[in-house]
Amino acid sequence: MNYLVLLIAIGWSVYKRLSPVENLGHLTEVQLRAKTENKLENVREAHEFRSGHIPGAVNIP
């Protein structure tokens, strides 16, 4: 009986981890900026940041 409960619990956990998230859409950069007032922090090395980054991102090496 204990194995059955354990098997059901493991099965449910796997199901919840692998099932898709509902109501999750895609945002463009413009839409994201309009919805948030957060800043984007880039934690790459300075030379990597200089090679390319999202406009408005702040580098914190």
Coordinates of C-alpha atoms in Angstrom, one line a residue:
M1 CA 0.0 0.0 0.0
N2 CA 2.8 2.4 0.9
Y3 CA 4.4 1.8 -2.5
L4 CA 1.2 2.7 -4.3
V5 CA 1.0 6.0 -2.5
L6 CA 4.6 6.7 -3.3
L7 CA 4.1 5.8 -6.9
I8 CA 1.1 8.1 -7.2
A9 CA 3.0 10.9 -5.5
I10 CA 5.9 10.5 -7.9
G11 CA 3.6 10.3 -10.9
W12 CA 1.8 13.4 -9.9
S13 CA 5.0 15.3 -9.4
V14 CA 6.4 14.3 -12.8
Y15 CA 3.1 15.2 -14.4
K16 CA 3.0 18.7 -12.9
R17 CA 6.7 19.3 -13.8
L18 CA 6.2 18.3 -17.5
S19 CA 2.8 19.8 -18.1
P20 CA 2.7 23.1 -20.0
V21 CA 2.0 26.3 -18.1
E22 CA -1.4 27.8 -18.9
N23 CA -1.8 31.4 -20.0
L24 CA 1.8 31.9 -20.6
G25 CA 2.4 34.1 -23.6
H26 CA 5.3 35.7 -25.4
L27 CA 6.3 39.4 -24.9
T28 CA 8.3 41.6 -27.2
E29 CA 11.0 43.8 -25.6
V30 CA 8.7 46.8 -26.0
Q31 CA 5.7 45.1 -24.3
L32 CA 8.0 43.9 -21.5
R33 CA 9.3 47.5 -20.9
A34 CA 5.7 48.8 -20.9
K35 CA 4.6 46.3 -18.2
T36 CA 7.6 46.6 -15.9
E37 CA 9.7 49.3 -14.3
N38 CA 12.5 46.9 -13.5
K39 CA 16.0 47.2 -14.9
L40 CA 17.8 44.5 -16.7
E41 CA 21.1 43.5 -15.1
N42 CA 23.7 41.8 -17.2
V43 CA 26.2 39.8 -15.1
R44 CA 28.6 38.9 -17.9
E45 CA 32.1 40.1 -18.0
A46 CA 32.6 43.7 -19.3
H47 CA 34.2 42.6 -22.6
E48 CA 31.2 40.3 -23.2
F49 CA 28.8 43.1 -22.4
R50 CA 30.5 45.4 -24.8
S51 CA 30.3 42.8 -27.6
G52 CA 26.5 43.1 -27.5
H53 CA 23.6 43.6 -25.0
I54 CA 20.0 44.6 -24.8
P55 CA 19.6 48.4 -25.0
G56 CA 19.1 49.8 -21.5
A57 CA 20.8 46.8 -19.7
V58 CA 23.2 47.5 -16.9
N59 CA 26.4 45.6 -16.6
I60 CA 27.3 44.2 -13.2
P61 CA 30.4 42.0 -13.7

